[in-house]
XYZ file of C-alpha atoms in Angstrom:
421
model
C 35.482 -6.183 -1.414
C 34.536 -5.188 2.210
C 31.305 -3.869 2.573
C 30.822 -0.862 4.946
C 28.618 0.164 7.840
C 26.064 3.164 7.823
C 28.395 5.300 9.432
C 31.061 4.657 6.798
C 31.581 6.390 3.651
C 30.585 3.578 1.453
C 27.251 5.468 0.463
C 26.462 9.572 0.848
C 25.137 10.532 4.206
C 22.817 13.403 4.668
C 24.555 16.189 6.276
C 21.621 17.349 9.190
C 21.895 15.657 12.629
C 18.156 14.289 12.088
C 16.148 15.030 8.775
C 12.803 14.522 10.613
C 12.114 18.443 9.929
C 12.906 18.302 6.503
C 10.910 14.975 5.798
C 7.911 16.921 7.249
C 8.454 19.936 5.082
C 9.583 18.189 1.674
C 7.019 14.950 1.816
C 7.093 13.097 -1.479
C 10.394 15.149 -2.658
C 12.492 14.178 0.586
C 14.397 11.581 -0.883
C 14.551 12.375 -4.598
C 15.678 15.817 -3.731
C 18.922 14.131 -1.784
C 19.369 11.383 -4.370
C 19.522 14.277 -7.008
C 21.850 16.230 -4.535
C 24.227 13.591 -3.732
C 24.232 11.606 -7.393
C 23.290 8.740 -5.766
C 20.253 6.202 -5.802
C 20.684 5.366 -1.870
C 21.760 7.620 0.818
C 21.958 7.218 4.616
C 20.074 9.883 7.142
C 18.784 10.070 10.300
C 14.822 10.209 10.814
C 13.034 10.323 14.335
C 16.894 10.169 15.822
C 16.975 6.537 14.279
C 19.612 5.903 11.274
C 17.902 4.944 8.122
C 18.932 3.687 4.434
C 16.913 5.569 1.735
C 16.657 4.037 -1.477
C 15.271 5.078 -5.079
C 14.923 3.367 -8.589
C 14.649 0.658 -10.004
C 17.509 -1.309 -9.104
C 16.490 -0.620 -5.255
C 13.193 -1.693 -5.864
C 14.332 -4.954 -7.316
C 16.553 -5.415 -3.668
C 13.910 -4.098 -1.700
C 11.080 -6.310 -3.168
C 13.082 -9.295 -3.312
C 11.300 -12.163 -1.429
C 11.247 -12.064 2.520
C 14.383 -9.635 2.318
C 12.473 -7.189 4.399
C 10.089 -7.219 6.883
C 6.984 -4.818 7.192
C 7.104 -4.685 11.073
C 8.414 -1.855 13.140
C 9.119 0.055 9.981
C 6.617 2.903 9.878
C 5.883 5.276 13.102
C 3.120 3.755 15.314
C 0.743 6.471 14.514
C 1.187 5.701 10.780
C 0.956 2.017 11.006
C -1.872 2.034 12.819
C -3.781 3.695 10.134
C -2.760 2.084 7.007
C -2.083 -1.647 8.303
C -2.568 -2.228 11.893
C -1.111 -5.364 13.779
C -2.054 -8.751 12.426
C -2.611 -7.617 8.891
C -1.428 -9.629 6.171
C 1.498 -7.109 5.158
C 3.069 -7.456 8.556
C 3.293 -11.305 8.097
C 6.245 -12.609 6.714
C 7.618 -16.160 5.056
C 4.785 -18.779 4.572
C 2.245 -17.290 6.871
C 2.260 -14.081 4.608
C 1.916 -16.333 1.347
C -1.000 -18.573 2.878
C -2.995 -14.776 4.146
C -2.070 -13.290 0.850
C -3.183 -15.910 -1.731
C -6.554 -15.491 0.329
C -6.811 -11.872 -0.649
C -5.420 -12.705 -4.353
C -8.474 -15.236 -4.618
C -10.945 -12.181 -4.498
C -9.454 -9.997 -7.176
C -9.517 -12.579 -10.304
C -10.592 -11.024 -13.646
C -14.550 -11.998 -12.978
C -14.451 -10.210 -9.640
C -12.409 -7.178 -11.237
C -14.974 -6.852 -13.771
C -17.761 -6.713 -11.310
C -16.235 -4.510 -9.287
C -16.042 -2.151 -12.330
C -19.921 -2.788 -12.537
C -20.947 -1.637 -9.509
C -18.344 1.483 -9.544
C -20.550 2.583 -13.083
C -23.573 1.894 -11.446
C -23.044 3.801 -8.502
C -21.442 6.837 -10.110
C -24.257 7.044 -12.793
C -26.787 7.341 -9.381
C -24.313 9.993 -7.837
C -24.095 12.096 -10.874
C -27.843 12.454 -11.052
C -27.578 14.170 -7.860
C -24.606 15.872 -8.623
C -26.723 17.619 -11.193
C -29.393 19.038 -8.779
C -26.486 20.571 -6.797
C -24.905 24.181 -7.485
C -21.204 22.689 -7.082
C -19.830 19.326 -5.722
C -16.393 18.575 -4.495
C -15.226 15.703 -6.342
C -12.787 14.027 -3.832
C -15.583 14.047 -1.065
C -17.898 12.723 -3.747
C -15.870 9.696 -4.761
C -15.315 9.099 -1.419
C -18.785 8.155 -1.150
C -19.230 6.527 -4.516
C -16.199 4.161 -3.825
C -17.519 3.287 -0.212
C -21.036 2.285 -1.597
C -19.265 0.156 -4.440
C -16.956 -1.734 -2.183
C -19.082 -2.191 0.701
C -21.542 -3.896 -1.917
C -18.535 -5.756 -3.690
C -17.525 -7.576 -0.638
C -21.411 -8.174 0.078
C -22.054 -5.773 2.753
C -24.659 -3.456 0.781
C -25.079 -0.224 3.177
C -28.191 2.111 3.373
C -27.290 5.687 2.350
C -26.521 7.012 5.919
C -24.251 4.287 7.276
C -22.201 4.720 3.805
C -22.128 8.270 4.483
C -20.298 7.442 8.259
C -18.000 5.065 6.403
C -16.951 7.086 3.995
C -16.208 9.572 6.379
C -14.059 7.220 8.696
C -12.302 5.860 5.495
C -11.491 9.124 4.311
C -10.215 10.482 7.744
C -7.724 7.434 8.052
C -6.617 8.287 4.755
C -6.191 11.925 5.492
C -4.503 11.042 8.750
C -1.587 8.515 7.645
C 0.823 11.000 7.102
C -0.136 13.664 9.260
C 0.929 14.897 12.543
C -1.500 16.552 15.182
C -5.112 17.088 14.871
C -5.679 15.273 11.367
C -3.954 12.289 12.836
C -5.526 12.001 15.733
C -9.061 12.254 14.287
C -8.255 9.236 11.831
C -7.408 7.576 14.760
C -10.304 7.875 16.693
C -12.658 7.305 13.360
C -10.567 4.123 12.653
C -11.619 2.964 16.047
C -15.318 3.395 15.261
C -14.663 1.418 12.066
C -12.696 -1.150 14.009
C -15.747 -1.833 15.995
C -18.128 -1.936 13.275
C -15.939 -4.265 11.226
C -16.026 -6.707 14.329
C -19.365 -6.560 14.251
C -19.882 -7.690 10.989
C -17.438 -10.525 11.264
C -19.269 -11.828 14.448
C -22.593 -11.376 12.941
C -21.371 -12.966 9.495
C -20.011 -16.266 11.604
C -23.245 -16.156 13.537
C -25.506 -16.424 10.902
C -27.385 -12.598 11.991
C -26.069 -11.324 8.836
C -26.562 -13.348 5.546
C -24.266 -12.221 3.355
C -23.527 -13.574 -0.495
C -20.184 -15.718 -1.270
C -17.697 -13.013 -1.827
C -14.824 -11.113 0.136
C -16.462 -10.335 3.835
C -17.753 -13.988 4.069
C -14.080 -14.871 2.740
C -12.308 -12.975 5.616
C -15.034 -14.204 7.907
C -14.483 -17.665 7.468
C -10.635 -17.801 6.527
C -8.466 -19.715 8.254
C -4.604 -19.283 8.551
C -1.930 -22.139 7.678
C -2.362 -23.490 10.818
C -5.747 -24.246 10.228
C -6.984 -21.457 13.004
C -9.891 -19.083 12.287
C -8.882 -15.597 12.601
C -9.493 -14.029 15.903
C -12.318 -11.714 15.558
C -10.268 -8.392 15.876
C -7.563 -9.667 13.070
C -10.612 -10.829 11.088
C -11.972 -7.248 11.299
C -8.490 -5.600 10.284
C -8.475 -7.166 7.367
C -12.107 -6.686 6.182
C -10.503 -3.169 6.760
C -7.704 -3.481 4.767
C -10.231 -4.484 1.824
C -12.354 -1.237 2.145
C -9.861 1.489 3.399
C -7.195 1.360 0.672
C -9.988 1.058 -2.127
C -11.488 4.054 -1.075
C -8.367 5.764 -0.811
C -8.066 5.450 -4.258
C -10.701 8.729 -4.645
C -7.559 10.268 -4.881
C -7.050 8.609 -8.339
C -10.351 9.673 -9.442
C -9.440 12.854 -9.003
C -6.068 13.136 -10.266
C -7.692 11.492 -13.642
C -9.959 14.269 -13.545
C -7.044 16.858 -13.275
C -5.423 15.095 -16.103
C -8.380 15.289 -18.223
C -8.808 19.269 -17.381
C -5.285 19.684 -18.105
C -5.129 17.632 -21.019
C -8.650 18.035 -22.651
C -8.073 15.962 -26.290
C -8.064 12.984 -23.612
C -11.616 13.285 -23.139
C -12.471 12.507 -26.625
C -9.627 10.210 -27.042
C -10.686 8.078 -23.978
C -14.588 8.340 -25.164
C -13.386 6.170 -28.202
C -10.804 4.294 -26.457
C -10.223 0.705 -26.465
C -9.165 -1.142 -23.383
C -5.362 -0.974 -24.148
C -5.882 3.021 -24.336
C -7.586 3.095 -21.115
C -5.446 0.956 -19.092
C -2.213 2.964 -20.438
C -4.150 6.423 -19.465
C -4.596 4.837 -16.037
C -0.926 3.483 -15.489
C 0.049 7.082 -16.528
C -2.164 8.627 -13.608
C -0.644 6.220 -11.347
C 2.808 7.036 -12.258
C 2.468 10.770 -12.406
C 0.496 11.286 -9.540
C 1.608 11.421 -5.843
C 0.152 8.471 -3.725
C 2.406 6.841 -1.323
C 5.726 8.414 -0.813
C 7.861 5.646 0.228
C 7.230 2.267 2.514
C 9.729 1.094 5.018
C 10.984 -1.894 5.968
C 13.091 -3.915 8.335
C 16.203 -6.324 7.094
C 15.349 -9.806 7.831
C 18.225 -11.278 5.713
C 21.493 -9.649 5.165
C 22.809 -8.505 1.983
C 25.170 -6.017 0.385
C 24.203 -3.159 -2.420
C 26.062 -0.616 -3.190
C 29.378 -1.592 -1.489
C 27.104 -1.079 1.725
C 25.968 -4.068 4.082
C 22.380 -4.279 4.972
C 22.210 -6.210 8.211
C 19.380 -8.026 10.066
C 17.129 -5.216 11.751
C 18.478 -2.291 9.672
C 15.675 0.268 8.706
C 15.407 1.195 5.169
C 12.996 3.363 3.003
C 12.143 2.574 -0.627
C 11.200 5.678 -2.641
C 7.897 4.970 -4.569
C 7.365 8.436 -5.728
C 10.724 9.271 -6.818
C 10.855 5.747 -8.645
C 7.849 6.728 -10.870
C 9.595 9.675 -11.592
C 13.073 8.671 -12.309
C 14.107 10.475 -15.482
C 16.629 7.594 -16.372
C 13.477 5.285 -16.572
C 11.021 7.934 -17.727
C 11.815 10.657 -19.870
C 10.397 14.330 -18.920
C 8.648 12.906 -15.835
C 6.755 15.954 -14.877
C 4.791 15.527 -18.659
C 1.683 13.558 -18.772
C 1.875 11.428 -21.552
C 0.186 7.941 -21.521
C 1.406 7.225 -25.021
C 5.093 6.654 -22.892
C 3.625 3.108 -22.138
C 4.014 0.414 -25.030
C 1.440 -2.442 -25.488
C 4.056 -4.704 -23.886
C 3.705 -5.728 -19.946
C 5.184 -3.594 -17.358
C 8.253 -4.528 -15.973
C 7.405 -5.629 -12.031
C 10.180 -2.858 -10.752
C 9.381 -0.027 -12.843
C 6.069 1.280 -12.110
C 6.045 0.576 -8.310
C 3.073 2.713 -7.008
C 1.804 -0.312 -4.995
C 5.196 -2.154 -4.580
C 7.509 -4.148 -6.660
C 7.968 -7.508 -7.748
C 5.302 -10.427 -7.959
C 2.265 -9.773 -5.725
C 2.354 -13.625 -4.611
C 5.952 -13.732 -3.579
C 6.610 -10.322 -1.819
C 4.942 -7.508 -0.405
C 3.384 -6.079 -3.415
C -0.065 -4.741 -2.592
C -2.553 -7.922 -3.212
C -5.218 -5.441 -4.039
C -3.308 -3.499 -7.212
C -6.068 -4.780 -9.362
C -8.690 -2.814 -7.922
C -6.483 0.091 -7.779
C -6.052 -0.336 -11.559
C -9.520 -1.350 -12.408
C -10.621 2.110 -10.699
C -9.224 4.779 -12.477
C -9.864 2.813 -15.848
C -13.617 2.928 -15.150
C -13.333 6.530 -13.621
C -11.871 8.017 -16.266
C -13.983 6.228 -18.743
C -17.288 7.568 -16.956
C -15.676 11.378 -16.381
C -15.273 11.164 -20.022
C -18.591 9.549 -21.463
C -21.252 9.496 -18.248
C -21.463 13.296 -17.976
C -20.481 17.067 -18.979
C -19.182 19.657 -16.143
C -17.409 22.916 -15.626
C -14.308 23.469 -14.077
C -14.291 26.940 -12.078
C -11.418 28.848 -11.163
C -9.904 27.158 -8.128
C -6.478 25.857 -6.330
C -5.985 22.978 -8.219
C -2.123 22.765 -6.911
C -0.774 19.874 -5.210
C 1.607 20.215 -2.033
C 4.099 17.616 -2.202
C 4.684 18.218 1.627
C 1.486 16.964 2.286
C 1.328 13.080 2.388
C -1.887 11.713 1.113
C -1.254 14.889 -1.305
C -4.339 15.825 -3.206
C -5.601 18.915 -5.390
C -6.005 21.850 -2.784
C -9.595 22.191 -3.631
C -10.393 18.824 -3.672
C -11.413 19.601 -7.499
C -14.680 21.561 -7.807
C -17.422 20.782 -10.610
C -20.130 22.903 -11.452
C -23.004 22.543 -14.043
C -22.805 18.442 -13.755
C -25.217 16.954 -16.581
C -25.794 13.543 -17.165
C -24.982 11.917 -20.514
C-alpha cells in the first residue's frame, strides 16, 4: 500500500492553519484533546509554522523509541532546548556516540548508588523538618528544591555550604520553571542557567587540576570521562553533563509535591505507606509518576524512514511523542483520572506503558538514564512524608493548571504546624 505524506489524508490533520496558540493555551492537554477529537492516536498539525506529526499511546511509543529511529537534535525550540539539554549533551547524541556516553550515566545509578541517594535524601529531609518546625508555614515545593539540591550535590561528590545550596537551588528551579514558558520566566531561566554553567565549568576545572578533592563518584566520573574516540570531554560539555546530573534531579521536587498532594487527597495512604513494604511504596511512586503532569511531550526528528498508520515518516520530519496523554490513555489505564497505586501489579512494567521519562530500554535508546533516581526519589519522599513528620494543610489553591508546562499545584503546597516524628 502506498504511504501518504503530511498533506495527504492518511491521518487526521488539525484544522487550524497553525496551532501554536492552542498549544500554549492547552499545554499538556493539547495532543490528548486532538487525539480524542479525531479518534486517532496520530494527527498532523503545524506548530511555529512548521509541519509536525503528533503521536500518542503505547504503539506510538514503541515506534518513537525504536533504537536510532529519531534524533533529539533540532526537535525542540531553542529557548526550551538550551534549558533542558543544551549542545553536546548525551540526549542529543546518536548511534554509538550516544550509547557510549549513556553507558557512563547508567554506571552512576546502580543499586548501591540509588541506596546512597535515598539515605542522603532522608538525612537532609530530617534536618529540614527540624527547621520547618520553627516556621509558621513552609512552601513544600520551594523547600523540596533546597533539600534535593543539597542531596544531589552531596551524592555527586560536591557537598556545598548552605548559602551555595540556596543559590544552586534557585538556579535549578528557575531552569525547570522556564522550560515551557515564554517571556520573563523563560528569560530568567536562561540568565540563571548561564550562572550555573560558569559554576559547573569551574567545578570541572578544579577537579581536573586537583584544586578540588572530590571522592569517587559522579562528579569525578564526568570530569574524567572519555568519549568513544578516547578524548576527554571539553570543559564546556563536561559542565553541561554535570548540570544534566543535577538539574533533572532537582526537577523531581514536583514529584515530591505531587506525592504530598496524593496523600492529602487519599489520606488512607498515609497509614498504608507507614507500614508498607518496598513493593507497595514502589507502586505508589509509579502512580504518582503516571497520574501527575511532568513532561508533556518530547520532540524528535526522523533519522531512519519508516511507515506507521499508513503514513510515511521521512528523514528530517518533526514529531512530538505525547508522554502525558499516553500515561492517561484509558485503553491502557482504566479511569485514568483516579489515583490508584493498586492498578500496578507485581509484574515488571512494560517499557512502553509508563513513559514519563521515555520508552524502551535506556541503554538502547533515548529513555532517560536518570530514571532510577526519578523512581527512588518519590519512593523515599512519600515514606518520609508519612513517617518522619506531622503537618497541617491549610486552605489554599491546590489546583494544577495543565496549560502551565512544568505544572505544579498553584500554591506550591503550603504546610503549617510541622512537627518531627
